[in-house]
PDB file of C-alpha atoms in Angstrom:
ATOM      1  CA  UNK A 334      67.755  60.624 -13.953  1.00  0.00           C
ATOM      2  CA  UNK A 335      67.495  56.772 -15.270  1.00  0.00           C
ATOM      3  CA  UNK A 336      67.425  54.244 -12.800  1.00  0.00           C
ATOM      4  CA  UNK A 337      69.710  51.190 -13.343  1.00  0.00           C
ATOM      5  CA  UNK A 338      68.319  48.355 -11.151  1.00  0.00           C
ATOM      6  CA  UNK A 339      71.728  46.202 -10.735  1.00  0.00           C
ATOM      7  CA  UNK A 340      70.713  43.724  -7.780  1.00  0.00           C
ATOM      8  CA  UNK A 341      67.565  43.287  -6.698  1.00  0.00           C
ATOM      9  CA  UNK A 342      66.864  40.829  -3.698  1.00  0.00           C
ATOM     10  CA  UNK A 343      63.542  39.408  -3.300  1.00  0.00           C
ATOM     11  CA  UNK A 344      63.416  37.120   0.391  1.00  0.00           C
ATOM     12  CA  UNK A 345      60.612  34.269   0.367  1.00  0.00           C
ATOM     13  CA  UNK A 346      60.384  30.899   1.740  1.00  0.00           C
ATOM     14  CA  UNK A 347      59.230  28.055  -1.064  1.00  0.00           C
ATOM     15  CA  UNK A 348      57.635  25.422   0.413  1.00  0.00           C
ATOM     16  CA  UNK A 349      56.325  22.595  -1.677  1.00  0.00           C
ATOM     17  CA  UNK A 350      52.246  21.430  -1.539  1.00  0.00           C
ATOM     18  CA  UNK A 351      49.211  21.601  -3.390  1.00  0.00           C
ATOM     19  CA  UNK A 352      48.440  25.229  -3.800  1.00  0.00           C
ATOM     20  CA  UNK A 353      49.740  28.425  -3.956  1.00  0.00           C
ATOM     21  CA  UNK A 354      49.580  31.298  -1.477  1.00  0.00           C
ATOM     22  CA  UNK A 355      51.643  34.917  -0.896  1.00  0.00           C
ATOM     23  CA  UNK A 356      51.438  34.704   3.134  1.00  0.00           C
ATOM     24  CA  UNK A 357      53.251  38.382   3.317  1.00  0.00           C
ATOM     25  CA  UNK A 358      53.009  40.472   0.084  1.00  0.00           C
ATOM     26  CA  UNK A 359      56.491  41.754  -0.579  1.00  0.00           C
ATOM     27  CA  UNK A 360      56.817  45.445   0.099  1.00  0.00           C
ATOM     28  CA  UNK A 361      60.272  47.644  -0.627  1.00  0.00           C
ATOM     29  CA  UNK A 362      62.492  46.869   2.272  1.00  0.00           C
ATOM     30  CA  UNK A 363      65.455  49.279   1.173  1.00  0.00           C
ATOM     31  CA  UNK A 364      66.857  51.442  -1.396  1.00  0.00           C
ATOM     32  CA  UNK A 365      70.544  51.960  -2.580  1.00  0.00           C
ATOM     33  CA  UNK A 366      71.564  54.465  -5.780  1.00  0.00           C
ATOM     34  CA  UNK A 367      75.190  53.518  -4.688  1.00  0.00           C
ATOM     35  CA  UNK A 368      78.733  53.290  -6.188  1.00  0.00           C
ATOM     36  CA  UNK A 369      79.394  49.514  -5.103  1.00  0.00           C
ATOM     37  CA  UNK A 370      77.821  46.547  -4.854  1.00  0.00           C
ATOM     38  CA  UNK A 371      75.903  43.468  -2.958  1.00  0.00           C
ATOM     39  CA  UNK A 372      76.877  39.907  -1.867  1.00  0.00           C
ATOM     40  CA  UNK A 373      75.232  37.044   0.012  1.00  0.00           C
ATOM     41  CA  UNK A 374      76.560  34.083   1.876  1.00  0.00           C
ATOM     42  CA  UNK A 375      74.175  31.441   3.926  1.00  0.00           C
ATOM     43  CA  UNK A 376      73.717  27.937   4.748  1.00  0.00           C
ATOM     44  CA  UNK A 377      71.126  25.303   5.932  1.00  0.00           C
ATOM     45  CA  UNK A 378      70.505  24.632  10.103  1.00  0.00           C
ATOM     46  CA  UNK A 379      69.136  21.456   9.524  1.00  0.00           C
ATOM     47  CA  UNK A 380      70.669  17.985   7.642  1.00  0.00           C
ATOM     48  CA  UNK A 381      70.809  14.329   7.700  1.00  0.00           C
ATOM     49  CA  UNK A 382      73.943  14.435  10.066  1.00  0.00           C
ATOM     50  CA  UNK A 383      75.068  17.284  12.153  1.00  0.00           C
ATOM     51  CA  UNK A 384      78.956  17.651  10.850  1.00  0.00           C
ATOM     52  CA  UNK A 385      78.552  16.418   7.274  1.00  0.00           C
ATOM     53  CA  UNK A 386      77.375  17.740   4.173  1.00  0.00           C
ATOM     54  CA  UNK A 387      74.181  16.466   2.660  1.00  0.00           C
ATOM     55  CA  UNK A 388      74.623  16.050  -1.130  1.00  0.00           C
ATOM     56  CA  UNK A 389      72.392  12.963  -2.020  1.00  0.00           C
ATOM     57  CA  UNK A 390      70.353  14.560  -4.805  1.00  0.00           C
ATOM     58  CA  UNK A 391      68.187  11.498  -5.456  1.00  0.00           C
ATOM     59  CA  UNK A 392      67.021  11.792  -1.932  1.00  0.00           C
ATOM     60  CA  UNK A 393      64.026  14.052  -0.939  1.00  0.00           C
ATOM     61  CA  UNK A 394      64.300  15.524   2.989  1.00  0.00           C
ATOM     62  CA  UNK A 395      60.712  14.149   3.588  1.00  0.00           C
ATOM     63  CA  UNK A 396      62.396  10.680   4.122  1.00  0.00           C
ATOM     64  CA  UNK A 397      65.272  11.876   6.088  1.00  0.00           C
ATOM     65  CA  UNK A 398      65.203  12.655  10.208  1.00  0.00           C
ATOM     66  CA  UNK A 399      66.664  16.139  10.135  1.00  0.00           C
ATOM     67  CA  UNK A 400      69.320  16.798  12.433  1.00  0.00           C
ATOM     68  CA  UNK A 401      70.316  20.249  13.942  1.00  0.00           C
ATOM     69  CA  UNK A 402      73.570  21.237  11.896  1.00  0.00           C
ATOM     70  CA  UNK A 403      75.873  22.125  14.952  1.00  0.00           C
ATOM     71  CA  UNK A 404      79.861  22.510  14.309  1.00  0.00           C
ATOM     72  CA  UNK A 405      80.735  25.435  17.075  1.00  0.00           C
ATOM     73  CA  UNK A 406      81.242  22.821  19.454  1.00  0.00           C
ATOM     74  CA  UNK A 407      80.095  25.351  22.050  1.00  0.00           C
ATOM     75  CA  UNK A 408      77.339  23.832  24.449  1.00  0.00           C
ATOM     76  CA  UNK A 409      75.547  27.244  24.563  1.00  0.00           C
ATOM     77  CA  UNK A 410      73.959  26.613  21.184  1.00  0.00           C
ATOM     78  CA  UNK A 411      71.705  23.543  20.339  1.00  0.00           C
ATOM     79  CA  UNK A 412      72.764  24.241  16.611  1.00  0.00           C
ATOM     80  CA  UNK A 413      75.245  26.376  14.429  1.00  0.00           C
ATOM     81  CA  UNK A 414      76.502  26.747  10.811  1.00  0.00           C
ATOM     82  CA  UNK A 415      78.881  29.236   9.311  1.00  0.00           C
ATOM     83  CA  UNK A 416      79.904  30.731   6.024  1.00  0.00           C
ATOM     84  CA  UNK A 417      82.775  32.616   4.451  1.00  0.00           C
ATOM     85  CA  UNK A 418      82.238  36.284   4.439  1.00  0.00           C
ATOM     86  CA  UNK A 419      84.858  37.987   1.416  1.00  0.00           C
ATOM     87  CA  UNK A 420      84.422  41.705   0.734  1.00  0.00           C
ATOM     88  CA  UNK A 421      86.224  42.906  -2.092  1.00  0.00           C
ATOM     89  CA  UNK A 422      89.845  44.847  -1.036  1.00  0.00           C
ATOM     90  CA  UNK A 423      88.546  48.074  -2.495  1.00  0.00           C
ATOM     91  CA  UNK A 424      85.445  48.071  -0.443  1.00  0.00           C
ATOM     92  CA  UNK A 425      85.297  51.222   1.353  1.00  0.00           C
ATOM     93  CA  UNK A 426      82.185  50.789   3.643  1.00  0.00           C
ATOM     94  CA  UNK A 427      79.172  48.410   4.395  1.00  0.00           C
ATOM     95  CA  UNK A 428      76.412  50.311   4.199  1.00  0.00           C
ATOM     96  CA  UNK A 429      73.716  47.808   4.688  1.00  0.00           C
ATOM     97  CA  UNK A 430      73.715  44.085   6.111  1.00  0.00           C
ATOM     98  CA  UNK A 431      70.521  41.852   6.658  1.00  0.00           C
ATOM     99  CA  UNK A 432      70.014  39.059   8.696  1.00  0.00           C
ATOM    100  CA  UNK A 433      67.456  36.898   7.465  1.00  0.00           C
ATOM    101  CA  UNK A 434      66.323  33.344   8.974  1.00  0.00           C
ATOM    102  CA  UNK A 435      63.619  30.628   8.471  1.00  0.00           C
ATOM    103  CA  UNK A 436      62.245  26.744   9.602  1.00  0.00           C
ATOM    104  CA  UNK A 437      59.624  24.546   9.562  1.00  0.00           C
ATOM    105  CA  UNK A 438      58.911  24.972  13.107  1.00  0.00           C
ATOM    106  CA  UNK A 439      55.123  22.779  13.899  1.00  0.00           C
ATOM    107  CA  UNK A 440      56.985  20.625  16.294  1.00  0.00           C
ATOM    108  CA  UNK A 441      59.603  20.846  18.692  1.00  0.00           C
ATOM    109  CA  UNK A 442      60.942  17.033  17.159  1.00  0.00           C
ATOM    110  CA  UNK A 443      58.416  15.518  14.943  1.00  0.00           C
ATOM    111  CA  UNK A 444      57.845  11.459  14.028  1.00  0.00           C
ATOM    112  CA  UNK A 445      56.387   9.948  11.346  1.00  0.00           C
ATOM    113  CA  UNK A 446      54.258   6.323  10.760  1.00  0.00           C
ATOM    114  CA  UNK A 447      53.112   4.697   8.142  1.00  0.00           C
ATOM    115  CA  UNK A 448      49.799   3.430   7.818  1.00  0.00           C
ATOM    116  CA  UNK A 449      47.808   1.587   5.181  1.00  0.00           C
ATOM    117  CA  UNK A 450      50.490   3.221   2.366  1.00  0.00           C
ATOM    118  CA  UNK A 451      50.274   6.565   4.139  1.00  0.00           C
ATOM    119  CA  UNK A 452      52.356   8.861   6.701  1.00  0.00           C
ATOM    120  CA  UNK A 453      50.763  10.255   9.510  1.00  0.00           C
ATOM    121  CA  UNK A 454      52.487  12.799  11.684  1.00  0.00           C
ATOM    122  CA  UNK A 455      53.005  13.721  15.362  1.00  0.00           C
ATOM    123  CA  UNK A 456      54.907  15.426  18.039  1.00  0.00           C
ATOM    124  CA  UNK A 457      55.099  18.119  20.612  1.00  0.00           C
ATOM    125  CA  UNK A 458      53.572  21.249  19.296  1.00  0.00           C
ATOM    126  CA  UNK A 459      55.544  24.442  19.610  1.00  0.00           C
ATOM    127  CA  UNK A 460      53.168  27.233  20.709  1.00  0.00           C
ATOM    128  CA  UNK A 461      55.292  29.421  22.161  1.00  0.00           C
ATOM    129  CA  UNK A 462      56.470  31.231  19.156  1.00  0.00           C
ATOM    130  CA  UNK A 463      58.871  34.198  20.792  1.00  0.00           C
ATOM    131  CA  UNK A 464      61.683  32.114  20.472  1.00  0.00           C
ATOM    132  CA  UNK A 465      61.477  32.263  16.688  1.00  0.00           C
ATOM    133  CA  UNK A 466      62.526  35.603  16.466  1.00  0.00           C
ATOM    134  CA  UNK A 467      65.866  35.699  18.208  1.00  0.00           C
ATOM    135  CA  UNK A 468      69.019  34.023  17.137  1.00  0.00           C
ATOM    136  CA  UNK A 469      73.017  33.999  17.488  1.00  0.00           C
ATOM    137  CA  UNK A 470      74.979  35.672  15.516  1.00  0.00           C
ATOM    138  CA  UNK A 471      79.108  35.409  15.718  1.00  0.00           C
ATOM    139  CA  UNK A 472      81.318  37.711  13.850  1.00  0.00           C
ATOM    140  CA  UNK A 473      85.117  37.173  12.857  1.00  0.00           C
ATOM    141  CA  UNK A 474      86.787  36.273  15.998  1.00  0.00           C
ATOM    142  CA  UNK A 475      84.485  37.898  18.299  1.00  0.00           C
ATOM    143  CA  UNK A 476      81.773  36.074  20.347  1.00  0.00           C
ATOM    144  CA  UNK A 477      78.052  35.202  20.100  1.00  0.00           C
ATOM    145  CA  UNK A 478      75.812  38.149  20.191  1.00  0.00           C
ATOM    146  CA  UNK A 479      71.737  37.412  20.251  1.00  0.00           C
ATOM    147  CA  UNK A 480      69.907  39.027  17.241  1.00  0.00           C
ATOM    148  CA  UNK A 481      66.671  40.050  17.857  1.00  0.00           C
ATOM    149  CA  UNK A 482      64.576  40.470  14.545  1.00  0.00           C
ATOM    150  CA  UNK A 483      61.232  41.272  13.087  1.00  0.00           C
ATOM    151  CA  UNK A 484      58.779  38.095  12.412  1.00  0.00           C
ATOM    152  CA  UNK A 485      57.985  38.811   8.522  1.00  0.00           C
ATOM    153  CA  UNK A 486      56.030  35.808   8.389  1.00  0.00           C
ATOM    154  CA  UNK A 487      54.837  32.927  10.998  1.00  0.00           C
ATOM    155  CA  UNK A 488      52.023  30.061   9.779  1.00  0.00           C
ATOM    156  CA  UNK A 489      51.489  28.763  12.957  1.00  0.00           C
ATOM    157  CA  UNK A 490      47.754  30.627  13.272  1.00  0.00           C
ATOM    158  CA  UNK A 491      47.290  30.454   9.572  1.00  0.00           C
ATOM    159  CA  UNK A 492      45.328  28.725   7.758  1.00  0.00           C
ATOM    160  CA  UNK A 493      46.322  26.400   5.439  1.00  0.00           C
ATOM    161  CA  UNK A 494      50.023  26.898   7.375  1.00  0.00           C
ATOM    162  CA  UNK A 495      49.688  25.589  10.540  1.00  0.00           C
ATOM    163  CA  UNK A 496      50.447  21.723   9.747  1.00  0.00           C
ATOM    164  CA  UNK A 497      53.969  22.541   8.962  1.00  0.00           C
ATOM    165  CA  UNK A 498      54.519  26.259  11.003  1.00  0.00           C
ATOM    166  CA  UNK A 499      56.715  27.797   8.645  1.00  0.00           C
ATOM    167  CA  UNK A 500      58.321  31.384   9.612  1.00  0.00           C
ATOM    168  CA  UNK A 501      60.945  33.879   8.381  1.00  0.00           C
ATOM    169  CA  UNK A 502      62.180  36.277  10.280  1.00  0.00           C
ATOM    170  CA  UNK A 503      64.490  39.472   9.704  1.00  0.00           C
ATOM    171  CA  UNK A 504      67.004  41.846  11.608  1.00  0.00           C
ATOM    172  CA  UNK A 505      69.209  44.814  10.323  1.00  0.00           C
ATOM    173  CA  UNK A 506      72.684  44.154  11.607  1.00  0.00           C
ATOM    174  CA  UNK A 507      74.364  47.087   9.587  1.00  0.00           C
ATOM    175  CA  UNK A 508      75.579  48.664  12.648  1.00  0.00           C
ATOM    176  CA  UNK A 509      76.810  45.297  13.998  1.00  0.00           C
ATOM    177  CA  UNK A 510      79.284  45.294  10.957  1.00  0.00           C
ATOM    178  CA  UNK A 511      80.196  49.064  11.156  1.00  0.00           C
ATOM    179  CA  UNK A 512      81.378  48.469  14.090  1.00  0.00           C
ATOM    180  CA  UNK A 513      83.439  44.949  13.685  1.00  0.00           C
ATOM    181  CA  UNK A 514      87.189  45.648  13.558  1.00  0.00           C
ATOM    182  CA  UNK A 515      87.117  42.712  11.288  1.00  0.00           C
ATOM    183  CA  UNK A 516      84.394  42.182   9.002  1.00  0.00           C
ATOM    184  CA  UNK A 517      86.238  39.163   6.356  1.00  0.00           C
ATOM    185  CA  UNK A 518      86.061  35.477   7.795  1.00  0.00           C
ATOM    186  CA  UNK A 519      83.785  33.250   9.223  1.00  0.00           C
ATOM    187  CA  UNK A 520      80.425  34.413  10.434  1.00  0.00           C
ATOM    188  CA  UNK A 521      78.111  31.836  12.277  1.00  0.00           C
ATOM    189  CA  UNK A 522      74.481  31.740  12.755  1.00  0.00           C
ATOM    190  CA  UNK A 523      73.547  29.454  15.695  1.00  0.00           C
ATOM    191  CA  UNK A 524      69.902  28.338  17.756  1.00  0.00           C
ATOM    192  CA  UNK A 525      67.521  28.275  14.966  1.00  0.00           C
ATOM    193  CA  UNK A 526      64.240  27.134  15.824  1.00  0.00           C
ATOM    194  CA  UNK A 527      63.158  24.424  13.516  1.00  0.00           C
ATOM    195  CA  UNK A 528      61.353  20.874  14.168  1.00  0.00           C
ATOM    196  CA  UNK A 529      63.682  17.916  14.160  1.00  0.00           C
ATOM    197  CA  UNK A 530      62.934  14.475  13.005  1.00  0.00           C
ATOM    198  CA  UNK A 531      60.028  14.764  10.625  1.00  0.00           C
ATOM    199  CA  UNK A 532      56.796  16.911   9.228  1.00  0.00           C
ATOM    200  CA  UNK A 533      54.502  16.631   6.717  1.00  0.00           C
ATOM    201  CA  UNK A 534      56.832  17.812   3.279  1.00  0.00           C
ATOM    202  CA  UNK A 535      60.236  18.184   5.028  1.00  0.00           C
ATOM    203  CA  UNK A 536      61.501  20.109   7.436  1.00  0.00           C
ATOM    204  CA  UNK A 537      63.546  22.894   6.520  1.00  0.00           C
ATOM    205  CA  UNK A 538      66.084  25.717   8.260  1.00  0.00           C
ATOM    206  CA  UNK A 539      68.869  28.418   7.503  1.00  0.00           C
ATOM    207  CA  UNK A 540      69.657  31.633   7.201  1.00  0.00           C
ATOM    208  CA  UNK A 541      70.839  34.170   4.812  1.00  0.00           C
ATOM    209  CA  UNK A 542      73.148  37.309   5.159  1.00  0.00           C
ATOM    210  CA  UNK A 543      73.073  40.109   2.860  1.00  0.00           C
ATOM    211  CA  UNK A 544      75.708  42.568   2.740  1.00  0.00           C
ATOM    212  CA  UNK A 545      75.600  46.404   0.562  1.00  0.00           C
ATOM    213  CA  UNK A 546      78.795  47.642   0.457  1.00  0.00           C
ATOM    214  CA  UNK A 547      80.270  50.964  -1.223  1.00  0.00           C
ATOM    215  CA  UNK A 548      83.661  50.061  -3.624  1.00  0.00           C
ATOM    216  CA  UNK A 549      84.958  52.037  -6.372  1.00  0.00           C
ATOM    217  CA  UNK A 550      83.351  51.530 -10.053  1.00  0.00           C
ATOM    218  CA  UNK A 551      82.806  53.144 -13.279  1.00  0.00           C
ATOM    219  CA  UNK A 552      78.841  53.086 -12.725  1.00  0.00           C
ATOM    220  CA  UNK A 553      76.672  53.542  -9.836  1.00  0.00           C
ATOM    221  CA  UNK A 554      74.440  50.696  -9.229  1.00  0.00           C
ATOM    222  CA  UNK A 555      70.423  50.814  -8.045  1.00  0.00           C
ATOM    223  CA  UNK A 556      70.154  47.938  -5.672  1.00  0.00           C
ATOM    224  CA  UNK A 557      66.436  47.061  -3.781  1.00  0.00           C
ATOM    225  CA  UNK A 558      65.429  44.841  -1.000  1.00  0.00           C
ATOM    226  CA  UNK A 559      62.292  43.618  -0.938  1.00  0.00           C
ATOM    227  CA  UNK A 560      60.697  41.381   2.103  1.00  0.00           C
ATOM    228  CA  UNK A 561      58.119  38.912   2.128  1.00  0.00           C
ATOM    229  CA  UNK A 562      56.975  35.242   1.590  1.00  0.00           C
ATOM    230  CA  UNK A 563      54.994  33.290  -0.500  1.00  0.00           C
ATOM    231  CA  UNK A 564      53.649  29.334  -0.624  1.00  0.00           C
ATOM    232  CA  UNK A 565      54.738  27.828  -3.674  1.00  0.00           C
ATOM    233  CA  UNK A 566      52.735  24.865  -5.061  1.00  0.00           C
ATOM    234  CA  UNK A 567      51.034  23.767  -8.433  1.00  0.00           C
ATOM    235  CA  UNK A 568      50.368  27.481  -9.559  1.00  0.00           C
ATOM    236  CA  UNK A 569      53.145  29.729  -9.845  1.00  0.00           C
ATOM    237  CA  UNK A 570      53.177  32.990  -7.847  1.00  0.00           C
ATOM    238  CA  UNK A 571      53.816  36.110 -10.020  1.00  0.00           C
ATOM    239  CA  UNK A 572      56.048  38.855  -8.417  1.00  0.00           C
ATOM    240  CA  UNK A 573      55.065  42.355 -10.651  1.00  0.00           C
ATOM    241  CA  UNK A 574      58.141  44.862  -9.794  1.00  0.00           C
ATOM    242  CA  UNK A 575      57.249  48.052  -9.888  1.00  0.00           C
ATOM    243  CA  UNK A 576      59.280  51.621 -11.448  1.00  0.00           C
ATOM    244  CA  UNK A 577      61.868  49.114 -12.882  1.00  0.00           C
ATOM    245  CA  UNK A 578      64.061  52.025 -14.843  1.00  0.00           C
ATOM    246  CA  UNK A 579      66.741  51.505 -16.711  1.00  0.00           C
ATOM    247  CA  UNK A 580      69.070  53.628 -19.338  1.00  0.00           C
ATOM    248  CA  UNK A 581      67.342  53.825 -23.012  1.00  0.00           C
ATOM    249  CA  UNK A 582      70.752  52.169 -24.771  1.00  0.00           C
ATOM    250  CA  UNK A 583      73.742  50.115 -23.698  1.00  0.00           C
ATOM    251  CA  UNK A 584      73.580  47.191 -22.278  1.00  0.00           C
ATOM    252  CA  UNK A 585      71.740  46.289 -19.148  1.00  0.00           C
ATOM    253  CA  UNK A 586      73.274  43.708 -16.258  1.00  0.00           C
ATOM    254  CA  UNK A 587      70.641  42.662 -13.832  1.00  0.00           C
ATOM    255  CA  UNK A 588      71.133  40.157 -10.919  1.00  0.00           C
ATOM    256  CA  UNK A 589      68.070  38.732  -8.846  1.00  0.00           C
ATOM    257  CA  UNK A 590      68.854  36.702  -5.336  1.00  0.00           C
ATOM    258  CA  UNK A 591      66.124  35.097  -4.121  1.00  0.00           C
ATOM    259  CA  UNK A 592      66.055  33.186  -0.262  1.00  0.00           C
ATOM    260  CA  UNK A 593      64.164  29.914  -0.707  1.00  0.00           C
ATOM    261  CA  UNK A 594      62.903  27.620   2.002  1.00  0.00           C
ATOM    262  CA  UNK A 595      62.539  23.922   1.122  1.00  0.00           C
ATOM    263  CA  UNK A 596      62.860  23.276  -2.519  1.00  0.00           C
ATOM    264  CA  UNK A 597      63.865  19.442  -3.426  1.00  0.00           C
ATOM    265  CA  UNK A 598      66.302  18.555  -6.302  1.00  0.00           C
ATOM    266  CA  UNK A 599      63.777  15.830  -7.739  1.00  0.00           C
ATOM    267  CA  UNK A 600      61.013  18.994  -7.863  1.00  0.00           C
ATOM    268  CA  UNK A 601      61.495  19.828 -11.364  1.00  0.00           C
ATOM    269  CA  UNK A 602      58.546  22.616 -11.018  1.00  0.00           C
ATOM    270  CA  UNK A 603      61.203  24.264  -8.782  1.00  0.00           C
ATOM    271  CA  UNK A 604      62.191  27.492 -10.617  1.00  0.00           C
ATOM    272  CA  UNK A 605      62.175  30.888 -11.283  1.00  0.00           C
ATOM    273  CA  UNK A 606      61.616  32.549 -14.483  1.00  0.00           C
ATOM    274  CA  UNK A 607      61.600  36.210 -15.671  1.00  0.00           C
ATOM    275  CA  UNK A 608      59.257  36.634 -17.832  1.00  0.00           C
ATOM    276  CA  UNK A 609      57.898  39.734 -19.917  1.00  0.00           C
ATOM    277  CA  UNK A 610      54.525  40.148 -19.565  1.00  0.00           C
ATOM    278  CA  UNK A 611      53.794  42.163 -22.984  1.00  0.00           C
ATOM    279  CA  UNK A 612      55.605  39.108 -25.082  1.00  0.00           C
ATOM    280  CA  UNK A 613      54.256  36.498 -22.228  1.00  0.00           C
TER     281      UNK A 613
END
C-alpha cells in the first residue's frame, strides 16, 4: 500500500546565534495511518507584561525584561497561559495528544549592563535542572494536574549551550484526554521554568499541544511525529525525511508544524523551506 504523509510534525527549538548545531537528532516519535486528522494550539510563558499581549514587531525580546505570562490568578502557579482547544463535532476519538514545553532557563532572573558599547550578563544560575521537566497542566473545567515529561533536550552541560540553558521537554497526555468528560475549551499550561529579566539573545518560553484525533473522511491520512532540537544560526540545518510515500497520481496535500523557540520578527533568515534535493 502507498503511504500518504498528510501532517507531519517536526518539534525543535530555534534559537538565534552564530552557528548551527542539531543538539538531539530527530528520531520518529509516532505513527498514525488513521481516518482523521491533527491540530495544535500553544502560546508563549514569557512577555513584556504578564496580562497583555506583546505585538511590537519592531522590537527584538533581547531588549525587553521578560515577564512570567500569568492570567490564572491562582497563587499556586508563578506563571500560566491558556489556549482554545476546538475538535471538530464529528470527531469520534483522540487518539494521541502531546505535551511539549521549552525556555531559556541559564538563570533563575537574569540582568544585563552595558559596558564600553557591549552587554554583559549575570544572575543566579539554575543548576538544579529537575524542575524543568514537570509542569501544570489544566483541562476544561477541571483542576491543575502536574505533568511529568521526558527531557528531549537540556544545554545546561553542553557546550556551546550553556550561556543561555535552553531545554525542551515532552509528555504523552493521551490518556489524560481519554479520560476528560470534556475535552473542547480552555486548556492552561502553568510553572514553566524559564529565566526572567534578561540573557544573552532573549529569553524565551511556551508550550505546545498536539492533538490526533479519529473523524470521518473520504481518505485516510499518514500523520508522523518526530522529536528533537536543533540550534539555528548562520547555516541552515537540513532535516532529510525518510520513506516519504505518497500515491503515484492525484494530487498530494501535505502540512508540516514545526515548534520553534525564539525566532525574532526583524530575523529575516528566520524560515523554513522545503526544498527538493534532486532540483536543489
Amino acid at each position: 500500500m502507498r503511504k500518504l504523509l498528510t501532517h507531519l510534525i517536526i518539534f525543535f527549538a530555534f534559537f538565534y546565534q552564530g552557528f548551527t548545531q542539531v543538539a538531539t537528532s530527530f528520531k520518529t516519535n509516532k505513527t498514525f495511518y488513521i481516518y482523521g486528522d491533527a491540530l495544535v494550539i500553544g502560546n508563549n510563558s514569557l512577555s513584556k507584561d504578564v496580562i497583555k499581549p506583546f505585538n511590537e514587531l519592531s522590537i527584538a525580546n533581547d531588549d525587553i525584561p521578560m515577564s512570567f505570562v500569568d492570567i490564572d490568578n491562582d497563587n499556586s502557579t508563578f506563571n500560566s497561559s491558556s489556549s482554545i482547544l476546538q475538535l471538530p463535532d464529528n470527531q469520534n476519538n483522540i487518539v494521541f495528544a502531546a505535551l511539549y514545553w521549552t525556555a531559556t532557563y541559564s538563570y533563575i532572573k537574569g540582568e544585563r549592563r552595558s559596558q564600553n558599547g557591549q552587554f554583559f550578563f549575570s544572575g543566579k544560575r539554575q543548576k538544579d535542572r529537575s524542575l524543568i521537566s514537570k509542569v501544570k497542566l489544566k483541562l476544561p473545567n477541571q483542576d491543575y494536574q502536574t505533568v511529568k515529561g521526558n527531557v528531549i533536550f537540556d544545554g545546561y552541560k553542553k557546550s556551546g549551550f550553556h550561556l543561555n540553558s535552553p531545554y525542551a521537554c515532552y509528555a504523552d497526555i493521551t490518556n489524560l484526554f481519554q479520560n476528560a468528560k470534556e475535552k473542547n475549551g480552555e486548556i492552561t499550561v502553568a510553572n514553566i521554568h524559564a529565566t526572567e529579566g534578561f540573557v544573552a539573545g532573549g529569553s524565551s518560553a511556551g508550550w505546545m499541544l498536539y492533538i490526533v484525533y479519529e473523524a470521518p473522511s473520504d481518505k485516510p491520512k499518514y500523520i508522523t511525529t518526530f522529536n528533537g532540537f536543533a540550534h539555528v544560526g548562520t547555516e541552515p540545518v537540513v532535516i532529510n525525511l525518510k520513506d516519504f510515500k505518497s500515491p503515484e497520481e492525484g494530487n498530494i496535500t501535505t502540512n508540516l508544524t514545526l515548534a520553534t523557540l525564539e525566532g525574532d520578527s526583524d530575523i529575516t533568515e528566520d524560515e523554513c523551506i522545503i526544498a527538493n534535493p534532486n532540483l536543489k
